[in-house]
Short mmCIF file of C-alpha atoms and ligand atoms in Angstrom, two decimals:
data_model
loop_
_atom_site.label_atom_id
_atom_site.label_comp_id
_atom_site.label_asym_id
_atom_site.label_seq_id
_atom_site.Cartn_x
_atom_site.Cartn_y
_atom_site.Cartn_z
CA UNK C 23 0.00 0.00 0.00
CA UNK C 24 1.29 3.45 -0.90
CA UNK C 25 -0.38 6.33 0.75
CA UNK C 26 -0.01 10.06 1.28
CA UNK C 27 -1.38 11.71 4.41
CA UNK C 28 -2.17 15.35 3.84
CA UNK C 29 -3.14 17.91 6.44
CA UNK C 30 -1.95 20.95 8.38
CA UNK C 31 0.36 20.66 11.38
CA UNK C 32 -1.54 19.13 14.27
CA UNK C 33 -4.11 17.41 12.04
CA UNK C 34 -3.07 13.98 13.34
CA UNK C 35 -1.04 12.73 10.36
CA UNK C 36 1.73 11.34 12.56
CA UNK C 37 -0.69 9.59 14.92
CA UNK C 38 -2.63 7.98 12.08
CA UNK C 39 0.55 7.06 10.23
CA UNK C 40 1.79 5.25 13.33
CA UNK C 41 -1.43 3.28 13.53
CA UNK C 42 -1.17 2.28 9.87
CA UNK C 43 2.44 1.25 10.38
CA UNK C 44 1.38 -1.06 13.20
CA UNK C 45 -1.60 -2.51 11.37
CA UNK C 46 -0.11 -3.05 7.92
CA UNK C 47 3.65 -3.10 8.49
CA UNK C 48 4.21 -0.09 6.28
CA UNK C 49 7.11 2.32 6.54
CA UNK C 50 6.32 5.87 7.59
CA UNK C 51 8.23 8.43 5.59
CA UNK C 52 8.05 11.70 7.45
CA UNK C 53 10.18 14.37 5.82
CA UNK C 54 9.90 16.43 9.02
CA UNK C 55 11.40 13.55 11.04
CA UNK C 56 14.11 12.96 8.46
CA UNK C 57 15.02 16.63 8.44
CA UNK C 58 15.07 16.79 12.24
CA UNK C 59 17.42 13.79 12.24
CA UNK C 60 19.63 15.54 9.69
CA UNK C 61 19.67 18.70 11.83
CA UNK C 62 20.59 16.66 14.93
CA UNK C 63 23.35 14.85 13.04
CA UNK C 64 24.55 18.17 11.59
CA UNK C 65 24.73 16.76 8.07
CA UNK C 66 25.05 19.26 5.19
CA UNK C 67 21.27 18.95 4.60
CA UNK C 68 20.63 19.46 8.30
CA UNK C 69 22.78 22.57 8.41
CA UNK C 70 20.91 23.98 5.44
CA UNK C 71 17.48 23.14 6.87
CA UNK C 72 17.98 24.10 10.51
CA UNK C 73 17.13 27.81 10.47
CA UNK C 74 14.41 27.42 7.85
CA UNK C 75 12.64 24.82 9.96
CA UNK C 76 12.99 26.89 13.12
CA UNK C 77 11.28 29.78 11.35
CA UNK C 78 8.33 27.66 10.22
CA UNK C 79 9.09 28.07 6.50
CA UNK C 80 9.46 25.21 4.04
CA UNK C 81 12.81 23.72 3.17
CA UNK C 82 13.59 24.03 -0.59
CA UNK C 83 11.84 21.47 -2.80
CA UNK C 84 15.11 20.03 -4.20
CA UNK C 85 16.27 19.04 -0.72
CA UNK C 86 13.15 17.11 0.29
CA UNK C 87 12.69 15.58 -3.15
CA UNK C 88 16.29 14.32 -2.95
CA UNK C 89 15.68 12.82 0.50
CA UNK C 90 12.51 11.04 -0.63
CA UNK C 91 14.04 9.79 -3.86
CA UNK C 92 16.92 8.17 -1.96
CA UNK C 93 14.56 6.70 0.60
CA UNK C 94 12.26 5.14 -1.99
CA UNK C 95 15.24 3.16 -3.28
CA UNK C 96 15.71 1.37 0.04
CA UNK C 97 14.67 -2.31 0.20
CA UNK C 98 12.24 -1.81 3.11
CA UNK C 99 9.93 0.11 0.78
CA UNK C 100 8.60 -3.07 -0.82
CA UNK C 101 5.82 -3.57 1.76
CA UNK C 102 4.53 -0.09 1.07
CA UNK C 103 4.83 3.29 2.70
CA UNK C 104 2.99 6.26 4.07
CA UNK C 105 4.23 9.69 3.12
CA UNK C 106 3.66 12.05 6.01
CA UNK C 107 4.49 15.70 5.38
CA UNK C 108 5.52 15.12 1.76
CA UNK C 109 4.64 16.39 -0.79
CA UNK C 110 3.97 19.85 0.55
CA UNK C 111 4.05 21.87 -2.66
CA UNK C 112 2.81 21.30 -6.20
CA UNK C 113 6.36 20.99 -7.59
CA UNK C 114 7.05 18.33 -4.92
CA UNK C 115 3.89 16.47 -5.97
CA UNK C 116 4.89 16.63 -9.63
CA UNK C 117 8.39 15.39 -8.77
CA UNK C 118 6.88 12.55 -6.74
CA UNK C 119 4.67 11.53 -9.68
CA UNK C 120 7.75 11.40 -11.83
CA UNK C 121 9.73 9.41 -9.25
CA UNK C 122 6.95 6.88 -8.76
CA UNK C 123 6.50 6.49 -12.49
CA UNK C 124 10.19 5.88 -12.96
CA UNK C 125 10.26 3.33 -10.15
CA UNK C 126 7.00 1.68 -11.37
CA UNK C 127 5.27 2.36 -8.07
CA UNK C 128 1.54 3.01 -7.97
CA UNK C 129 0.08 5.45 -5.46
CA UNK C 130 -3.10 4.03 -3.88
CA UNK C 131 -4.60 7.09 -2.23
CA UNK C 132 -4.06 10.53 -0.80
CA UNK C 133 -5.95 11.01 2.43
CA UNK C 134 -6.56 14.55 3.57
CA UNK C 135 -7.24 15.07 7.27
CA UNK C 136 -9.42 18.14 7.39
CA UNK C 137 -9.50 20.06 10.67
CA UNK C 138 -10.69 23.38 12.02
CA UNK C 139 -7.76 25.71 12.27
CA UNK C 140 -8.96 26.95 15.64
CA UNK C 141 -8.38 23.47 17.10
CA UNK C 142 -4.83 23.19 15.85
CA UNK C 143 -3.18 25.44 18.40
CA UNK C 144 -4.83 23.44 21.20
CA UNK C 145 -3.65 20.20 19.67
CA UNK C 146 -0.09 21.38 19.27
CA UNK C 147 -0.10 22.68 22.86
CA UNK C 148 -1.31 19.26 24.02
CA UNK C 149 1.43 17.58 22.00
CA UNK C 150 4.05 19.84 23.60
CA UNK C 151 2.70 19.13 27.12
CA UNK C 152 2.73 15.37 26.45
CA UNK C 153 6.28 15.46 25.10
CA UNK C 154 7.42 17.44 28.15
CA UNK C 155 5.68 14.95 30.45
CA UNK C 156 7.54 12.09 28.74
CA UNK C 157 10.78 14.00 29.19
CA UNK C 158 11.24 14.35 25.42
CA UNK C 159 12.83 17.29 23.73
CA UNK C 160 10.19 19.70 22.44
CA UNK C 161 10.33 20.79 18.81
CA UNK C 162 11.50 24.37 18.46
CA UNK C 163 8.84 25.02 15.82
CA UNK C 164 5.99 24.01 18.16
CA UNK C 165 5.37 27.53 19.46
CA UNK C 166 2.24 29.61 18.76
CA UNK C 167 4.21 32.10 16.63
CA UNK C 168 5.94 29.51 14.47
CA UNK C 169 2.77 27.46 14.24
CA UNK C 170 0.90 30.36 12.68
CA UNK C 171 3.67 30.64 10.08
CA UNK C 172 3.51 26.90 9.39
CA UNK C 173 -0.24 27.18 8.98
CA UNK C 174 0.14 30.06 6.58
CA UNK C 175 2.56 28.07 4.45
CA UNK C 176 0.17 25.10 4.54
CA UNK C 177 -2.64 27.30 3.26
CA UNK C 178 -0.70 28.91 0.45
CA UNK C 179 1.65 26.12 -0.66
CA UNK C 180 0.18 22.79 0.44
CA UNK C 181 -3.57 23.25 0.14
CA UNK C 182 -3.35 23.42 -3.67
CA UNK C 183 -2.46 19.73 -3.48
CA UNK C 184 -6.05 19.01 -2.55
CA UNK C 185 -7.06 20.14 -6.02
CA UNK C 186 -4.03 18.44 -7.57
CA UNK C 187 -4.89 15.00 -6.22
CA UNK C 188 -8.61 15.48 -6.54
CA UNK C 189 -8.13 16.06 -10.29
CA UNK C 190 -6.10 12.87 -10.46
CA UNK C 191 -8.85 10.98 -8.64
CA UNK C 192 -6.62 10.06 -5.75
CA UNK C 193 -8.03 12.26 -2.99
CA UNK C 194 -10.15 11.14 -0.08
CA UNK C 195 -11.01 13.53 2.74
CA UNK C 196 -11.56 12.52 6.33
CA UNK C 197 -13.00 14.74 9.02
CA UNK C 198 -9.97 15.06 11.27
CA UNK C 199 -12.07 16.54 14.07
CA UNK C 200 -13.42 13.10 14.92
CA UNK C 201 -11.76 11.03 17.64
CA UNK C 202 -8.47 9.30 16.78
CA UNK C 203 -10.31 5.98 16.72
CA UNK C 204 -13.02 7.24 14.36
CA UNK C 205 -10.46 8.77 12.01
CA UNK C 206 -8.56 5.47 11.92
CA UNK C 207 -11.76 3.59 11.13
CA UNK C 208 -12.60 6.00 8.34
CA UNK C 209 -9.12 5.71 6.85
CA UNK C 210 -9.35 1.93 6.93
CA UNK C 211 -12.72 2.08 5.24
CA UNK C 212 -11.31 4.28 2.46
CA UNK C 213 -8.33 1.98 2.01
CA UNK C 214 -10.68 -0.97 1.59
CA UNK C 215 -12.87 1.01 -0.83
CA UNK C 216 -9.93 1.85 -3.11
CA UNK C 217 -8.71 -1.74 -2.95
CA UNK C 218 -5.51 -0.88 -1.09
CA UNK C 219 -6.34 -3.43 1.60
CA UNK C 220 -8.55 -6.48 1.76
CA UNK C 221 -11.96 -5.66 3.21
CA UNK C 222 -12.64 -7.45 6.50
CA UNK C 223 -13.20 -11.17 5.90
CA UNK C 224 -16.85 -12.24 5.77
CA UNK C 225 -17.96 -14.17 8.85
CA UNK C 226 -17.83 -17.97 8.59
CA UNK C 227 -21.06 -19.58 7.33
CA UNK C 228 -22.22 -20.92 10.66
CA UNK C 229 -21.68 -17.69 12.50
CA UNK C 230 -23.06 -15.52 9.74
CA UNK C 231 -26.57 -15.17 11.11
CA UNK C 232 -25.38 -14.23 14.57
CA UNK C 233 -22.76 -11.91 13.17
CA UNK C 234 -25.38 -10.11 11.12
CA UNK C 235 -27.41 -9.51 14.23
CA UNK C 236 -24.58 -8.26 16.37
CA UNK C 237 -21.72 -6.86 14.28
CA UNK C 238 -23.36 -5.44 11.20
CA UNK C 239 -24.87 -2.02 11.23
CA UNK C 240 -28.56 -1.89 10.46
CA UNK C 241 -29.69 -0.58 7.10
CA UNK C 242 -30.77 2.65 8.71
CA UNK C 243 -27.40 3.10 10.34
CA UNK C 244 -25.41 2.61 7.14
CA UNK C 245 -27.71 4.92 5.25
CA UNK C 246 -27.23 7.52 7.95
CA UNK C 247 -23.45 7.13 7.80
CA UNK C 248 -23.51 7.38 4.05
CA UNK C 249 -25.66 10.50 4.11
CA UNK C 250 -23.43 12.04 6.74
CA UNK C 251 -20.35 11.27 4.67
CA UNK C 252 -21.97 12.83 1.62
CA UNK C 253 -22.16 16.16 3.43
CA UNK C 254 -19.24 18.43 2.65
CA UNK C 255 -16.54 18.55 5.30
CA UNK C 256 -16.44 21.84 7.20
CA UNK C 257 -15.10 24.16 4.58
CA UNK C 258 -17.43 26.90 3.50
CA UNK C 259 -18.49 27.12 -0.11
CA UNK C 260 -16.86 23.92 -1.41
CA UNK C 261 -18.81 21.10 -3.04
CA UNK C 262 -19.04 17.68 -1.39
CA UNK C 263 -15.60 16.12 -1.52
CA UNK C 264 -14.61 13.06 -3.49
CA UNK C 265 -13.79 11.52 -0.13
CA UNK C 266 -17.37 11.88 0.92
CA UNK C 267 -18.43 10.08 -2.23
CA UNK C 268 -15.87 7.39 -1.58
CA UNK C 269 -17.08 7.01 1.96
CA UNK C 270 -20.57 6.68 0.55
CA UNK C 271 -19.38 3.98 -1.82
CA UNK C 272 -17.62 2.22 1.02
CA UNK C 273 -20.71 2.39 3.17
CA UNK C 274 -22.78 1.12 0.30
CA UNK C 275 -20.46 -1.76 -0.37
CA UNK C 276 -20.99 -3.00 3.15
CA UNK C 277 -24.62 -2.15 3.60
CA UNK C 278 -27.84 -4.04 3.26
CA UNK C 279 -30.13 -3.54 0.25
CA UNK C 280 -32.12 -0.92 2.09
CA UNK C 281 -29.01 0.93 3.08
CA UNK C 282 -27.64 0.82 -0.45
CA UNK C 283 -30.84 2.35 -1.78
CA UNK C 284 -30.70 5.20 0.68
CA UNK C 285 -27.01 5.75 -0.02
CA UNK C 286 -27.65 5.76 -3.77
CA UNK C 287 -30.14 8.50 -3.22
CA UNK C 288 -27.48 10.53 -1.42
CA UNK C 289 -25.00 10.38 -4.35
CA UNK C 290 -26.39 8.61 -7.41
CA UNK C 291 -23.41 9.17 -9.71
CA UNK C 292 -20.93 7.60 -7.37
CA UNK C 293 -23.34 4.71 -6.92
CA UNK C 294 -23.35 3.85 -10.61
CA UNK C 295 -19.57 3.63 -10.64
CA UNK C 296 -19.56 1.20 -7.76
CA UNK C 297 -22.26 -0.95 -9.35
CA UNK C 298 -20.37 -1.06 -12.65
CA UNK C 299 -17.16 -2.04 -10.89
CA UNK C 300 -18.95 -4.78 -9.01
CA UNK C 301 -20.54 -6.07 -12.22
CA UNK C 302 -17.10 -6.25 -13.84
CA UNK C 303 -15.76 -8.28 -10.97
P1 AMP G 22 6.67 18.44 10.05
O1 AMP G 22 7.33 17.57 11.06
O2 AMP G 22 6.08 17.66 8.93
O3 AMP G 22 5.71 19.42 10.66
O4 AMP G 22 7.84 19.34 9.39
C1 AMP G 22 8.62 20.19 10.15
C2 AMP G 22 9.33 21.18 9.26
O5 AMP G 22 10.20 20.47 8.37
C3 AMP G 22 8.44 21.99 8.36
O6 AMP G 22 7.90 23.14 9.01
C4 AMP G 22 9.39 22.37 7.23
O7 AMP G 22 10.28 23.38 7.63
C5 AMP G 22 10.21 21.09 7.09
N1 AMP G 22 9.60 20.16 6.12
C6 AMP G 22 9.08 18.93 6.39
N2 AMP G 22 8.61 18.37 5.28
C7 AMP G 22 8.82 19.25 4.27
C8 AMP G 22 8.53 19.25 2.89
N3 AMP G 22 7.92 18.21 2.29
N4 AMP G 22 8.88 20.34 2.17
C9 AMP G 22 9.49 21.38 2.73
N5 AMP G 22 9.78 21.47 4.04
C10 AMP G 22 9.46 20.40 4.82
#
């Protein structure tokens, strides 16, 4: 599985990446972590990046593209990877496309964690407090001043990637304001919907009846989830995201007939696609 996690600082990319690493044995490629390691080791890249990172600005594209290109050549990449914090600009995304093409690697999905900006400062403050409590060194760019600069660069340089990947039909958006557990569940559902992971195995024949009663959501519930997912995530003035449609498809795929009908009503075009795909299979 090859995945990109997209979202502003404090959106929960690192937390979710960790969970995916544990569940699927993927490698997390965090350019922020790699750069911090380079700064600590005082490598030439680290020396170049140090002050830029401390100020909350982005390190030049060539540097991070070089780091990622080298990393993708390592043998541990074969089980798949999660890119966390890369790409962060359109030129980085274009360079990544080129790299993946050259290495014959297919990207499965780009998952955007969408959060309210007002919550981000709180989250970063919590992160700092937790790191202090664990006796860990606190990042020098985790201050309110630098955070606002990092957010500004996210808005102007990274947010265009939402359009970039949406156009390429790779984008799925998850409401990052949900609990960590709910976000993880949603990500897993998207990964199953795009075929990046096997959907959960069907219950064994004998247990099927009981499982239906206990584990499966009722038709009403799935329809509700699907309708909820079809609503645009909290960004004013934007149409319902592709992610919402995907979530609808995912919900439909798992739902009962009644639920499917209700979900189809919520987003009929997406429904047709799913039906066609199924028919092909
Ligand atoms: P992060 O840990 O992802 O928040 O990144 C910390 C800092 O590292 C950022 O504020 C940037 O200065 C730098 N950085 C990390 N990833 C990138 C990237 N893809 N492009 C440019 N700068 C980056």
